[in-house]
Structure formats: structure tokens, C-alpha cells
């Protein structure tokens, strides 16, 4: 099964609202990354948080990591219609050789 | 500089035919990954190349799937005797050195097996 699992599976909000997506994983990790995908094509890297970090910011994005709960959250503040996309978390686990992606959260921001 | 490129963008084939998908990673990136994504689903890891090390093939779904990376650069994913369930978007990514680095994705190849 997938190492990373996002919830909710889908999220619909109004422009200007904040969007929060969560990711849970199963084994110890080196880092956790969030990616965005538009229209089922290539993914774009958003942010990487290392296992010894608890919070990271990038523009309107805020990512938290709780290694004790094996979970992470992605917060998008003041959402825009252009934020409509699928968001994936990806983890590479300690001793592993590959990155595992969750099934993603589909975010729809209504203008 | 140029990003990861993949070809073809779209491929329609008949069941039973072989297909080859190509990935050109970012120059200087030693790690290369192949993923498969079915409609509305997450990414399924297929194979990982790192430098001259033996590739991690643990994600290949069957022996009909194979991949090679020549000269540490371009990679080809081959699917033999395609089946309808092989229909998906095949995504390639590269990173500077290892899985702990940011992966840069290509636009993908959309494969449809009729």
C-alpha cells in the first residue's frame, strides 16, 4: 500500500478561503514533499520539509510535520481559482530507495 | 535550462503490441524515476535509476515491463504485449542525486491501449 495517504480526497472551497490538506505515512522518513498536479500531467514540486523540521513556509503555503503522529499538513492561505489542482504528498522512508506518493487531494477553488 | 522531456506525448496502440516510451532527464541529474498514473489515481512507482547502481525495479508490475538507461542519461520504458489495463499516463522524473532531492517531472506520456 502507499506510504503516503492524503485526506480529504477532494476539497471544494470559495476563493479567498484557506485550504488544508493532510498526509499520513507509515514508516520513518527522511523528508516529506508536497507536489501539485494540473490536468493529470507532470507534477510540480511545492515544498520539502525534512524530518528534523516542524514547519516551513513558502509564499501562501505552510507545511507542518509531526513525526510522532507520522503526519503532515499543507495549508494554502487566501486561495485563488488558479490553485485548483491535485496535491500529493511524497515520502522517502529511512533506508528506502524510492519516493512513495499518496493518492492525492483534489482541490477545487470556486471563483 | 531545459526540463525533463518525454516522448511521445500521446500513444495509442492495439492490445498485444509493444511500445517504447522515452525520457530525457535534466542534464546532470543522476537519478531518474518512472511512475504510472491511472485516471484520477495517485502515482505508482515503477523503477528508479541512480547513477551506475543497479536500478530498483521493485515497482514494475509484470515482466512485460522493462526499462533501461543508456549512458546515465536518456531512459526508455518498454511495455511488451500491451494490455488494456496498461492504459495510463507514464511520468518520468529526475533529481540531482537521490530520492532525498526534489524530483522534476516531465509532462508524461498518455498511453491508450485499445
mmCIF file with all atom_site columns, C-alpha atoms in Angstrom:
data_model
loop_
_atom_site.group_PDB
_atom_site.id
_atom_site.type_symbol
_atom_site.label_atom_id
_atom_site.label_alt_id
_atom_site.label_comp_id
_atom_site.label_asym_id
_atom_site.label_entity_id
_atom_site.label_seq_id
_atom_site.pdbx_PDB_ins_code
_atom_site.Cartn_x
_atom_site.Cartn_y
_atom_site.Cartn_z
_atom_site.occupancy
_atom_site.B_iso_or_equiv
_atom_site.pdbx_formal_charge
_atom_site.auth_seq_id
_atom_site.auth_comp_id
_atom_site.auth_asym_id
_atom_site.auth_atom_id
_atom_site.pdbx_PDB_model_num
ATOM 1   C CA . UNK A 1 1   ? 0.000   0.000  0.000   1.00 0.00 ? 1   UNK A CA 1
ATOM 2   C CA . UNK A 1 2   ? 1.007   3.597  -0.432  1.00 0.00 ? 2   UNK A CA 1
ATOM 3   C CA . UNK A 1 3   ? 3.315   5.085  2.165   1.00 0.00 ? 3   UNK A CA 1
ATOM 4   C CA . UNK A 1 4   ? 1.618   8.473  1.953   1.00 0.00 ? 4   UNK A CA 1
ATOM 5   C CA . UNK A 1 5   ? -2.115  8.965  2.149   1.00 0.00 ? 5   UNK A CA 1
ATOM 6   C CA . UNK A 1 6   ? -3.804  12.325 1.789   1.00 0.00 ? 6   UNK A CA 1
ATOM 7   C CA . UNK A 1 7   ? -7.112  13.460 3.105   1.00 0.00 ? 7   UNK A CA 1
ATOM 8   C CA . UNK A 1 8   ? -9.559  14.679 2.194   1.00 0.00 ? 8   UNK A CA 1
ATOM 9   C CA . UNK A 1 9   ? -9.729  13.038 -1.212  1.00 0.00 ? 9   UNK A CA 1
ATOM 10  C CA . UNK A 1 10  ? -11.490 16.114 -2.545  1.00 0.00 ? 10  UNK A CA 1
ATOM 11  C CA . UNK A 1 11  ? -11.990 19.633 -1.253  1.00 0.00 ? 11  UNK A CA 1
ATOM 12  C CA . UNK A 1 12  ? -14.121 22.441 -2.646  1.00 0.00 ? 12  UNK A CA 1
ATOM 13  C CA . UNK A 1 13  ? -13.793 25.969 -1.276  1.00 0.00 ? 13  UNK A CA 1
ATOM 14  C CA . UNK A 1 14  ? -14.505 29.572 -2.231  1.00 0.00 ? 14  UNK A CA 1
ATOM 15  C CA . UNK A 1 15  ? -11.772 31.863 -3.465  1.00 0.00 ? 15  UNK A CA 1
ATOM 16  C CA . UNK A 1 16  ? -10.164 33.655 -0.556  1.00 0.00 ? 16  UNK A CA 1
ATOM 17  C CA . UNK A 1 17  ? -10.694 30.824 1.907   1.00 0.00 ? 17  UNK A CA 1
ATOM 18  C CA . UNK A 1 18  ? -7.892  28.715 3.306   1.00 0.00 ? 18  UNK A CA 1
ATOM 19  C CA . UNK A 1 19  ? -7.426  25.115 2.213   1.00 0.00 ? 19  UNK A CA 1
ATOM 20  C CA . UNK A 1 20  ? -5.923  22.466 4.463   1.00 0.00 ? 20  UNK A CA 1
ATOM 21  C CA . UNK A 1 21  ? -4.835  19.066 3.265   1.00 0.00 ? 21  UNK A CA 1
ATOM 22  C CA . UNK A 1 22  ? -3.380  16.310 5.390   1.00 0.00 ? 22  UNK A CA 1
ATOM 23  C CA . UNK A 1 23  ? -0.986  13.486 4.721   1.00 0.00 ? 23  UNK A CA 1
ATOM 24  C CA . UNK A 1 24  ? -0.263  10.441 6.845   1.00 0.00 ? 24  UNK A CA 1
ATOM 25  C CA . UNK A 1 25  ? 2.517   7.939  6.368   1.00 0.00 ? 25  UNK A CA 1
ATOM 26  C CA . UNK A 1 26  ? 3.556   4.662  7.920   1.00 0.00 ? 26  UNK A CA 1
ATOM 27  C CA . UNK A 1 27  ? 7.297   4.349  8.408   1.00 0.00 ? 27  UNK A CA 1
ATOM 28  C CA . UNK A 1 28  ? 10.144  6.652  9.415   1.00 0.00 ? 28  UNK A CA 1
ATOM 29  C CA . UNK A 1 29  ? 11.067  9.157  6.753   1.00 0.00 ? 29  UNK A CA 1
ATOM 30  C CA . UNK A 1 30  ? 13.991  11.313 5.734   1.00 0.00 ? 30  UNK A CA 1
ATOM 31  C CA . UNK A 1 31  ? 11.825  14.024 4.280   1.00 0.00 ? 31  UNK A CA 1
ATOM 32  C CA . UNK A 1 32  ? 8.319   14.740 3.055   1.00 0.00 ? 32  UNK A CA 1
ATOM 33  C CA . UNK A 1 33  ? 7.472   16.684 -0.061  1.00 0.00 ? 33  UNK A CA 1
ATOM 34  C CA . UNK A 1 34  ? 4.304   18.227 -1.429  1.00 0.00 ? 34  UNK A CA 1
ATOM 35  C CA . UNK A 1 35  ? 3.651   18.373 -5.144  1.00 0.00 ? 35  UNK A CA 1
ATOM 36  C CA . UNK A 1 36  ? 0.918   19.877 -7.277  1.00 0.00 ? 36  UNK A CA 1
ATOM 37  C CA . UNK A 1 37  ? -0.514  18.470 -10.491 1.00 0.00 ? 37  UNK A CA 1
ATOM 38  C CA . UNK A 1 38  ? -2.652  20.234 -13.044 1.00 0.00 ? 38  UNK A CA 1
ATOM 39  C CA . UNK A 1 39  ? -4.731  18.392 -15.612 1.00 0.00 ? 39  UNK A CA 1
ATOM 40  C CA . UNK A 1 40  ? -3.254  14.956 -14.951 1.00 0.00 ? 40  UNK A CA 1
ATOM 41  C CA . UNK A 1 41  ? 0.161   15.826 -16.310 1.00 0.00 ? 41  UNK A CA 1
ATOM 42  C CA . UNK A 1 42  ? 3.560   16.429 -14.756 1.00 0.00 ? 42  UNK A CA 1
ATOM 43  C CA . UNK A 1 43  ? 3.887   17.253 -11.101 1.00 0.00 ? 43  UNK A CA 1
ATOM 44  C CA . UNK A 1 44  ? 5.425   20.464 -9.813  1.00 0.00 ? 44  UNK A CA 1
ATOM 45  C CA . UNK A 1 45  ? 7.371   20.468 -6.594  1.00 0.00 ? 45  UNK A CA 1
ATOM 46  C CA . UNK A 1 46  ? 5.975   22.855 -3.961  1.00 0.00 ? 46  UNK A CA 1
ATOM 47  C CA . UNK A 1 47  ? 7.906   22.361 -0.768  1.00 0.00 ? 47  UNK A CA 1
ATOM 48  C CA . UNK A 1 48  ? 10.179  19.892 1.015   1.00 0.00 ? 48  UNK A CA 1
ATOM 49  C CA . UNK A 1 49  ? 10.294  19.506 4.771   1.00 0.00 ? 49  UNK A CA 1
ATOM 50  C CA . UNK A 1 50  ? 12.968  17.407 6.430   1.00 0.00 ? 50  UNK A CA 1
ATOM 51  C CA . UNK A 1 51  ? 12.314  15.028 9.282   1.00 0.00 ? 51  UNK A CA 1
ATOM 52  C CA . UNK A 1 52  ? 14.003  17.354 11.790  1.00 0.00 ? 52  UNK A CA 1
ATOM 53  C CA . UNK A 1 53  ? 11.843  20.327 10.787  1.00 0.00 ? 53  UNK A CA 1
ATOM 54  C CA . UNK A 1 54  ? 8.405   21.063 12.182  1.00 0.00 ? 54  UNK A CA 1
ATOM 55  C CA . UNK A 1 55  ? 7.128   23.872 9.995   1.00 0.00 ? 55  UNK A CA 1
ATOM 56  C CA . UNK A 1 56  ? 8.037   25.518 6.735   1.00 0.00 ? 56  UNK A CA 1
ATOM 57  C CA . UNK A 1 57  ? 6.632   28.428 4.754   1.00 0.00 ? 57  UNK A CA 1
ATOM 58  C CA . UNK A 1 58  ? 6.750   29.341 1.107   1.00 0.00 ? 58  UNK A CA 1
ATOM 59  C CA . UNK A 1 59  ? 4.598   32.253 -0.022  1.00 0.00 ? 59  UNK A CA 1
ATOM 60  C CA . UNK A 1 60  ? 0.981   31.311 0.673   1.00 0.00 ? 60  UNK A CA 1
ATOM 61  C CA . UNK A 1 61  ? 1.969   27.758 1.565   1.00 0.00 ? 61  UNK A CA 1
ATOM 62  C CA . UNK A 1 62  ? 2.562   26.495 5.059   1.00 0.00 ? 62  UNK A CA 1
ATOM 63  C CA . UNK A 1 63  ? 3.606   22.919 5.740   1.00 0.00 ? 63  UNK A CA 1
ATOM 64  C CA . UNK A 1 64  ? 3.817   21.247 9.116   1.00 0.00 ? 64  UNK A CA 1
ATOM 65  C CA . UNK A 1 65  ? 5.324   17.909 10.008  1.00 0.00 ? 65  UNK A CA 1
ATOM 66  C CA . UNK A 1 66  ? 4.600   15.846 13.105  1.00 0.00 ? 66  UNK A CA 1
ATOM 67  C CA . UNK A 1 67  ? 6.884   12.840 13.090  1.00 0.00 ? 67  UNK A CA 1
ATOM 68  C CA . UNK A 1 68  ? 5.367   11.482 16.296  1.00 0.00 ? 68  UNK A CA 1
ATOM 69  C CA . UNK A 1 69  ? 1.995   11.230 14.569  1.00 0.00 ? 69  UNK A CA 1
ATOM 70  C CA . UNK A 1 70  ? 3.529   10.457 11.186  1.00 0.00 ? 70  UNK A CA 1
ATOM 71  C CA . UNK A 1 71  ? 1.519   13.203 9.579   1.00 0.00 ? 71  UNK A CA 1
ATOM 72  C CA . UNK A 1 72  ? 1.899   16.435 7.664   1.00 0.00 ? 72  UNK A CA 1
ATOM 73  C CA . UNK A 1 73  ? -0.430  19.196 6.637   1.00 0.00 ? 73  UNK A CA 1
ATOM 74  C CA . UNK A 1 74  ? -0.383  21.633 3.734   1.00 0.00 ? 74  UNK A CA 1
ATOM 75  C CA . UNK A 1 75  ? -2.174  24.929 4.233   1.00 0.00 ? 75  UNK A CA 1
ATOM 76  C CA . UNK A 1 76  ? -2.863  27.233 1.301   1.00 0.00 ? 76  UNK A CA 1
ATOM 77  C CA . UNK A 1 77  ? -3.947  30.645 2.513   1.00 0.00 ? 77  UNK A CA 1
ATOM 78  C CA . UNK A 1 78  ? -6.138  33.097 0.599   1.00 0.00 ? 78  UNK A CA 1
ATOM 79  C CA . UNK A 1 79  ? -6.827  30.538 -2.099  1.00 0.00 ? 79  UNK A CA 1
ATOM 80  C CA . UNK A 1 80  ? -7.256  31.511 -5.738  1.00 0.00 ? 80  UNK A CA 1
ATOM 81  C CA . UNK A 1 81  ? -9.068  29.831 -8.588  1.00 0.00 ? 81  UNK A CA 1
ATOM 82  C CA . UNK A 1 82  ? -5.639  29.080 -10.072 1.00 0.00 ? 82  UNK A CA 1
ATOM 83  C CA . UNK A 1 83  ? -4.875  26.873 -7.053  1.00 0.00 ? 83  UNK A CA 1
ATOM 84  C CA . UNK A 1 84  ? -7.354  24.352 -8.412  1.00 0.00 ? 84  UNK A CA 1
ATOM 85  C CA . UNK A 1 85  ? -5.280  21.189 -8.856  1.00 0.00 ? 85  UNK A CA 1
ATOM 86  C CA . UNK A 1 86  ? -4.448  17.868 -7.273  1.00 0.00 ? 86  UNK A CA 1
ATOM 87  C CA . UNK A 1 87  ? -1.984  17.943 -4.400  1.00 0.00 ? 87  UNK A CA 1
ATOM 88  C CA . UNK A 1 88  ? 0.196   14.988 -3.486  1.00 0.00 ? 88  UNK A CA 1
ATOM 89  C CA . UNK A 1 89  ? 2.479   14.271 -0.597  1.00 0.00 ? 89  UNK A CA 1
ATOM 90  C CA . UNK A 1 90  ? 5.524   12.134 -1.166  1.00 0.00 ? 90  UNK A CA 1
ATOM 91  C CA . UNK A 1 91  ? 7.779   10.485 1.342   1.00 0.00 ? 91  UNK A CA 1
ATOM 92  C CA . UNK A 1 92  ? 11.096  8.738  1.134   1.00 0.00 ? 92  UNK A CA 1
ATOM 93  C CA . UNK A 1 93  ? 11.500  6.444  4.038   1.00 0.00 ? 93  UNK A CA 1
ATOM 94  C CA . UNK A 1 94  ? 14.625  5.757  6.008   1.00 0.00 ? 94  UNK A CA 1
ATOM 95  C CA . UNK A 1 95  ? 16.714  3.158  4.240   1.00 0.00 ? 95  UNK A CA 1
ATOM 96  C CA . UNK A 1 96  ? 14.494  3.272  1.190   1.00 0.00 ? 96  UNK A CA 1
ATOM 97  C CA . UNK A 1 97  ? 15.388  3.942  -2.405  1.00 0.00 ? 97  UNK A CA 1
ATOM 98  C CA . UNK A 1 98  ? 12.202  5.344  -3.768  1.00 0.00 ? 98  UNK A CA 1
ATOM 99  C CA . UNK A 1 99  ? 9.696   8.060  -3.132  1.00 0.00 ? 99  UNK A CA 1
ATOM 100 C CA . UNK A 1 100 ? 6.168   6.987  -2.392  1.00 0.00 ? 100 UNK A CA 1
ATOM 101 C CA . UNK A 1 101 ? 3.272   9.195  -3.426  1.00 0.00 ? 101 UNK A CA 1
ATOM 102 C CA . UNK A 1 102 ? -0.174  9.229  -1.893  1.00 0.00 ? 102 UNK A CA 1
ATOM 103 C CA . UNK A 1 103 ? -3.380  9.217  -3.923  1.00 0.00 ? 103 UNK A CA 1
ATOM 104 C CA . UNK A 1 104 ? -3.703  12.995 -3.694  1.00 0.00 ? 104 UNK A CA 1
ATOM 105 C CA . UNK A 1 105 ? -6.270  15.586 -2.694  1.00 0.00 ? 105 UNK A CA 1
ATOM 106 C CA . UNK A 1 106 ? -8.245  17.222 -5.468  1.00 0.00 ? 106 UNK A CA 1
ATOM 107 C CA . UNK A 1 107 ? -8.755  20.877 -4.606  1.00 0.00 ? 107 UNK A CA 1
ATOM 108 C CA . UNK A 1 108 ? -11.355 22.957 -6.401  1.00 0.00 ? 108 UNK A CA 1
ATOM 109 C CA . UNK A 1 109 ? -11.393 26.687 -5.712  1.00 0.00 ? 109 UNK A CA 1
ATOM 110 C CA . UNK A 1 110 ? -14.541 28.432 -6.870  1.00 0.00 ? 110 UNK A CA 1
ATOM 111 C CA . UNK A 1 111 ? -14.232 31.978 -8.116  1.00 0.00 ? 111 UNK A CA 1
ATOM 112 C CA . UNK B 2 1   ? 17.600  25.359 -18.665 1.00 0.00 ? 1   UNK B CA 1
ATOM 113 C CA . UNK B 2 2   ? 15.568  22.598 -20.276 1.00 0.00 ? 2   UNK B CA 1
ATOM 114 C CA . UNK B 2 3   ? 13.367  20.484 -18.070 1.00 0.00 ? 3   UNK B CA 1
ATOM 115 C CA . UNK B 2 4   ? 12.542  16.810 -18.271 1.00 0.00 ? 4   UNK B CA 1
ATOM 116 C CA . UNK B 2 5   ? 11.098  15.889 -21.628 1.00 0.00 ? 5   UNK B CA 1
ATOM 117 C CA . UNK B 2 6   ? 9.131   12.814 -22.612 1.00 0.00 ? 6   UNK B CA 1
ATOM 118 C CA . UNK B 2 7   ? 8.053   11.405 -25.918 1.00 0.00 ? 7   UNK B CA 1
ATOM 119 C CA . UNK B 2 8   ? 5.645   10.719 -27.357 1.00 0.00 ? 8   UNK B CA 1
ATOM 120 C CA . UNK B 2 9   ? 3.076   12.939 -25.630 1.00 0.00 ? 9   UNK B CA 1
ATOM 121 C CA . UNK B 2 10  ? 0.330   10.534 -26.558 1.00 0.00 ? 10  UNK B CA 1
ATOM 122 C CA . UNK B 2 11  ? 0.392   6.979  -27.797 1.00 0.00 ? 11  UNK B CA 1
ATOM 123 C CA . UNK B 2 12  ? -2.489  4.863  -28.992 1.00 0.00 ? 12  UNK B CA 1
ATOM 124 C CA . UNK B 2 13  ? -1.742  1.219  -29.621 1.00 0.00 ? 13  UNK B CA 1
ATOM 125 C CA . UNK B 2 14  ? -3.516  -2.053 -30.109 1.00 0.00 ? 14  UNK B CA 1
ATOM 126 C CA . UNK B 2 15  ? -3.590  -4.738 -27.492 1.00 0.00 ? 15  UNK B CA 1
ATOM 127 C CA . UNK B 2 16  ? -0.646  -7.076 -27.890 1.00 0.00 ? 16  UNK B CA 1
ATOM 128 C CA . UNK B 2 17  ? 1.703   -4.542 -29.461 1.00 0.00 ? 17  UNK B CA 1
ATOM 129 C CA . UNK B 2 18  ? 4.942   -3.378 -27.864 1.00 0.00 ? 18  UNK B CA 1
ATOM 130 C CA . UNK B 2 19  ? 5.516   0.277  -27.009 1.00 0.00 ? 19  UNK B CA 1
ATOM 131 C CA . UNK B 2 20  ? 8.574   2.325  -26.088 1.00 0.00 ? 20  UNK B CA 1
ATOM 132 C CA . UNK B 2 21  ? 8.373   5.478  -24.045 1.00 0.00 ? 21  UNK B CA 1
ATOM 133 C CA . UNK B 2 22  ? 11.298  7.851  -23.834 1.00 0.00 ? 22  UNK B CA 1
ATOM 134 C CA . UNK B 2 23  ? 12.511  10.177 -21.115 1.00 0.00 ? 23  UNK B CA 1
ATOM 135 C CA . UNK B 2 24  ? 15.230  12.827 -21.352 1.00 0.00 ? 24  UNK B CA 1
ATOM 136 C CA . UNK B 2 25  ? 16.173  13.928 -17.833 1.00 0.00 ? 25  UNK B CA 1
ATOM 137 C CA . UNK B 2 26  ? 17.626  17.255 -16.856 1.00 0.00 ? 26  UNK B CA 1
ATOM 138 C CA . UNK B 2 27  ? 21.292  17.365 -17.764 1.00 0.00 ? 27  UNK B CA 1
ATOM 139 C CA . UNK B 2 28  ? 23.475  16.439 -14.807 1.00 0.00 ? 28  UNK B CA 1
ATOM 140 C CA . UNK B 2 29  ? 20.740  14.680 -12.876 1.00 0.00 ? 29  UNK B CA 1
ATOM 141 C CA . UNK B 2 30  ? 21.942  11.247 -11.852 1.00 0.00 ? 30  UNK B CA 1
ATOM 142 C CA . UNK B 2 31  ? 18.636  9.913  -10.516 1.00 0.00 ? 31  UNK B CA 1
ATOM 143 C CA . UNK B 2 32  ? 15.738  9.023  -12.800 1.00 0.00 ? 32  UNK B CA 1
ATOM 144 C CA . UNK B 2 33  ? 12.313  7.651  -11.928 1.00 0.00 ? 33  UNK B CA 1
ATOM 145 C CA . UNK B 2 34  ? 9.375   6.210  -13.811 1.00 0.00 ? 34  UNK B CA 1
ATOM 146 C CA . UNK B 2 35  ? 5.835   6.351  -12.426 1.00 0.00 ? 35  UNK B CA 1
ATOM 147 C CA . UNK B 2 36  ? 2.451   5.316  -13.736 1.00 0.00 ? 36  UNK B CA 1
ATOM 148 C CA . UNK B 2 37  ? -0.757  7.169  -13.016 1.00 0.00 ? 37  UNK B CA 1
ATOM 149 C CA . UNK B 2 38  ? -4.146  5.756  -13.880 1.00 0.00 ? 38  UNK B CA 1
ATOM 150 C CA . UNK B 2 39  ? -7.067  8.138  -14.387 1.00 0.00 ? 39  UNK B CA 1
ATOM 151 C CA . UNK B 2 40  ? -7.853  10.004 -11.175 1.00 0.00 ? 40  UNK B CA 1
ATOM 152 C CA . UNK B 2 41  ? -5.392  7.974  -9.172  1.00 0.00 ? 41  UNK B CA 1
ATOM 153 C CA . UNK B 2 42  ? -2.104  8.619  -7.410  1.00 0.00 ? 42  UNK B CA 1
ATOM 154 C CA . UNK B 2 43  ? 1.332   7.825  -8.720  1.00 0.00 ? 43  UNK B CA 1
ATOM 155 C CA . UNK B 2 44  ? 2.534   4.252  -8.822  1.00 0.00 ? 44  UNK B CA 1
ATOM 156 C CA . UNK B 2 45  ? 6.292   3.866  -8.618  1.00 0.00 ? 45  UNK B CA 1
ATOM 157 C CA . UNK B 2 46  ? 7.747   1.703  -11.366 1.00 0.00 ? 46  UNK B CA 1
ATOM 158 C CA . UNK B 2 47  ? 11.540  1.923  -11.426 1.00 0.00 ? 47  UNK B CA 1
ATOM 159 C CA . UNK B 2 48  ? 14.408  4.066  -10.135 1.00 0.00 ? 48  UNK B CA 1
ATOM 160 C CA . UNK B 2 49  ? 17.866  4.565  -11.629 1.00 0.00 ? 49  UNK B CA 1
ATOM 161 C CA . UNK B 2 50  ? 20.682  6.095  -9.606  1.00 0.00 ? 50  UNK B CA 1
ATOM 162 C CA . UNK B 2 51  ? 23.994  6.662  -11.334 1.00 0.00 ? 51  UNK B CA 1
ATOM 163 C CA . UNK B 2 52  ? 25.715  3.416  -12.209 1.00 0.00 ? 52  UNK B CA 1
ATOM 164 C CA . UNK B 2 53  ? 23.997  1.419  -9.484  1.00 0.00 ? 53  UNK B CA 1
ATOM 165 C CA . UNK B 2 54  ? 21.662  -1.431 -10.293 1.00 0.00 ? 54  UNK B CA 1
ATOM 166 C CA . UNK B 2 55  ? 18.156  0.007  -10.783 1.00 0.00 ? 55  UNK B CA 1
ATOM 167 C CA . UNK B 2 56  ? 15.407  -0.528 -8.250  1.00 0.00 ? 56  UNK B CA 1
ATOM 168 C CA . UNK B 2 57  ? 12.847  -2.445 -10.294 1.00 0.00 ? 57  UNK B CA 1
ATOM 169 C CA . UNK B 2 58  ? 10.596  -3.337 -7.403  1.00 0.00 ? 58  UNK B CA 1
ATOM 170 C CA . UNK B 2 59  ? 7.656   -1.366 -8.769  1.00 0.00 ? 59  UNK B CA 1
ATOM 171 C CA . UNK B 2 60  ? 7.442   -2.956 -12.208 1.00 0.00 ? 60  UNK B CA 1
ATOM 172 C CA . UNK B 2 61  ? 4.018   -4.660 -12.317 1.00 0.00 ? 61  UNK B CA 1
ATOM 173 C CA . UNK B 2 62  ? 4.978   -7.575 -14.547 1.00 0.00 ? 62  UNK B CA 1
ATOM 174 C CA . UNK B 2 63  ? 7.789   -8.983 -16.661 1.00 0.00 ? 63  UNK B CA 1
ATOM 175 C CA . UNK B 2 64  ? 6.203   -7.266 -19.662 1.00 0.00 ? 64  UNK B CA 1
ATOM 176 C CA . UNK B 2 65  ? 7.653   -4.031 -18.317 1.00 0.00 ? 65  UNK B CA 1
ATOM 177 C CA . UNK B 2 66  ? 11.331  -3.192 -18.612 1.00 0.00 ? 66  UNK B CA 1
ATOM 178 C CA . UNK B 2 67  ? 13.426  -0.050 -18.603 1.00 0.00 ? 67  UNK B CA 1
ATOM 179 C CA . UNK B 2 68  ? 16.944  0.909  -19.382 1.00 0.00 ? 68  UNK B CA 1
ATOM 180 C CA . UNK B 2 69  ? 19.036  3.982  -19.051 1.00 0.00 ? 69  UNK B CA 1
ATOM 181 C CA . UNK B 2 70  ? 21.837  4.362  -21.516 1.00 0.00 ? 70  UNK B CA 1
ATOM 182 C CA . UNK B 2 71  ? 24.914  6.367  -20.693 1.00 0.00 ? 71  UNK B CA 1
ATOM 183 C CA . UNK B 2 72  ? 23.405  7.574  -17.465 1.00 0.00 ? 72  UNK B CA 1
ATOM 184 C CA . UNK B 2 73  ? 21.088  9.915  -19.333 1.00 0.00 ? 73  UNK B CA 1
ATOM 185 C CA . UNK B 2 74  ? 18.154  9.002  -21.592 1.00 0.00 ? 74  UNK B CA 1
ATOM 186 C CA . UNK B 2 75  ? 15.827  6.270  -20.396 1.00 0.00 ? 75  UNK B CA 1
ATOM 187 C CA . UNK B 2 76  ? 13.397  4.069  -22.272 1.00 0.00 ? 76  UNK B CA 1
ATOM 188 C CA . UNK B 2 77  ? 10.464  2.273  -20.707 1.00 0.00 ? 77  UNK B CA 1
ATOM 189 C CA . UNK B 2 78  ? 9.289   -0.673 -22.784 1.00 0.00 ? 78  UNK B CA 1
ATOM 190 C CA . UNK B 2 79  ? 5.969   -2.414 -22.398 1.00 0.00 ? 79  UNK B CA 1
ATOM 191 C CA . UNK B 2 80  ? 5.668   -5.675 -24.313 1.00 0.00 ? 80  UNK B CA 1
ATOM 192 C CA . UNK B 2 81  ? 2.399   -7.263 -25.401 1.00 0.00 ? 81  UNK B CA 1
ATOM 193 C CA . UNK B 2 82  ? 0.386   -4.325 -24.102 1.00 0.00 ? 82  UNK B CA 1
ATOM 194 C CA . UNK B 2 83  ? -2.882  -4.917 -22.294 1.00 0.00 ? 83  UNK B CA 1
ATOM 195 C CA . UNK B 2 84  ? -5.828  -2.559 -21.838 1.00 0.00 ? 84  UNK B CA 1
ATOM 196 C CA . UNK B 2 85  ? -5.004  -2.183 -18.150 1.00 0.00 ? 85  UNK B CA 1
ATOM 197 C CA . UNK B 2 86  ? -1.670  -0.665 -19.165 1.00 0.00 ? 86  UNK B CA 1
ATOM 198 C CA . UNK B 2 87  ? -3.549  2.448  -20.291 1.00 0.00 ? 87  UNK B CA 1
ATOM 199 C CA . UNK B 2 88  ? -2.351  5.293  -18.086 1.00 0.00 ? 88  UNK B CA 1
ATOM 200 C CA . UNK B 2 89  ? -0.115  8.335  -18.010 1.00 0.00 ? 89  UNK B CA 1
ATOM 201 C CA . UNK B 2 90  ? 3.525   7.375  -17.645 1.00 0.00 ? 90  UNK B CA 1
ATOM 202 C CA . UNK B 2 91  ? 5.540   10.034 -15.844 1.00 0.00 ? 91  UNK B CA 1
ATOM 203 C CA . UNK B 2 92  ? 9.284   10.371 -15.723 1.00 0.00 ? 92  UNK B CA 1
ATOM 204 C CA . UNK B 2 93  ? 11.163  12.452 -13.168 1.00 0.00 ? 93  UNK B CA 1
ATOM 205 C CA . UNK B 2 94  ? 14.786  13.209 -12.437 1.00 0.00 ? 94  UNK B CA 1
ATOM 206 C CA . UNK B 2 95  ? 16.629  14.586 -9.454  1.00 0.00 ? 95  UNK B CA 1
ATOM 207 C CA . UNK B 2 96  ? 20.116  15.849 -8.866  1.00 0.00 ? 96  UNK B CA 1
ATOM 208 C CA . UNK B 2 97  ? 21.376  12.877 -6.938  1.00 0.00 ? 97  UNK B CA 1
ATOM 209 C CA . UNK B 2 98  ? 18.999  10.788 -4.878  1.00 0.00 ? 98  UNK B CA 1
ATOM 210 C CA . UNK B 2 99  ? 15.456  10.261 -3.662  1.00 0.00 ? 99  UNK B CA 1
ATOM 211 C CA . UNK B 2 100 ? 16.055  12.862 -0.978  1.00 0.00 ? 100 UNK B CA 1
ATOM 212 C CA . UNK B 2 101 ? 16.206  15.600 -3.585  1.00 0.00 ? 101 UNK B CA 1
ATOM 213 C CA . UNK B 2 102 ? 13.366  17.392 -5.300  1.00 0.00 ? 102 UNK B CA 1
ATOM 214 C CA . UNK B 2 103 ? 12.084  15.479 -8.306  1.00 0.00 ? 103 UNK B CA 1
ATOM 215 C CA . UNK B 2 104 ? 11.434  17.335 -11.528 1.00 0.00 ? 104 UNK B CA 1
ATOM 216 C CA . UNK B 2 105 ? 8.717   15.800 -13.623 1.00 0.00 ? 105 UNK B CA 1
ATOM 217 C CA . UNK B 2 106 ? 8.234   15.584 -17.336 1.00 0.00 ? 106 UNK B CA 1
ATOM 218 C CA . UNK B 2 107 ? 4.816   16.213 -18.920 1.00 0.00 ? 107 UNK B CA 1
ATOM 219 C CA . UNK B 2 108 ? 4.123   12.490 -19.194 1.00 0.00 ? 108 UNK B CA 1
ATOM 220 C CA . UNK B 2 109 ? 3.117   10.129 -21.971 1.00 0.00 ? 109 UNK B CA 1
ATOM 221 C CA . UNK B 2 110 ? -0.564  9.274  -22.159 1.00 0.00 ? 110 UNK B CA 1
ATOM 222 C CA . UNK B 2 111 ? -0.866  5.660  -23.305 1.00 0.00 ? 111 UNK B CA 1
ATOM 223 C CA . UNK B 2 112 ? -4.125  4.228  -24.552 1.00 0.00 ? 112 UNK B CA 1
ATOM 224 C CA . UNK B 2 113 ? -4.316  0.540  -25.354 1.00 0.00 ? 113 UNK B CA 1
ATOM 225 C CA . UNK B 2 114 ? -7.314  -0.377 -27.460 1.00 0.00 ? 114 UNK B CA 1
#
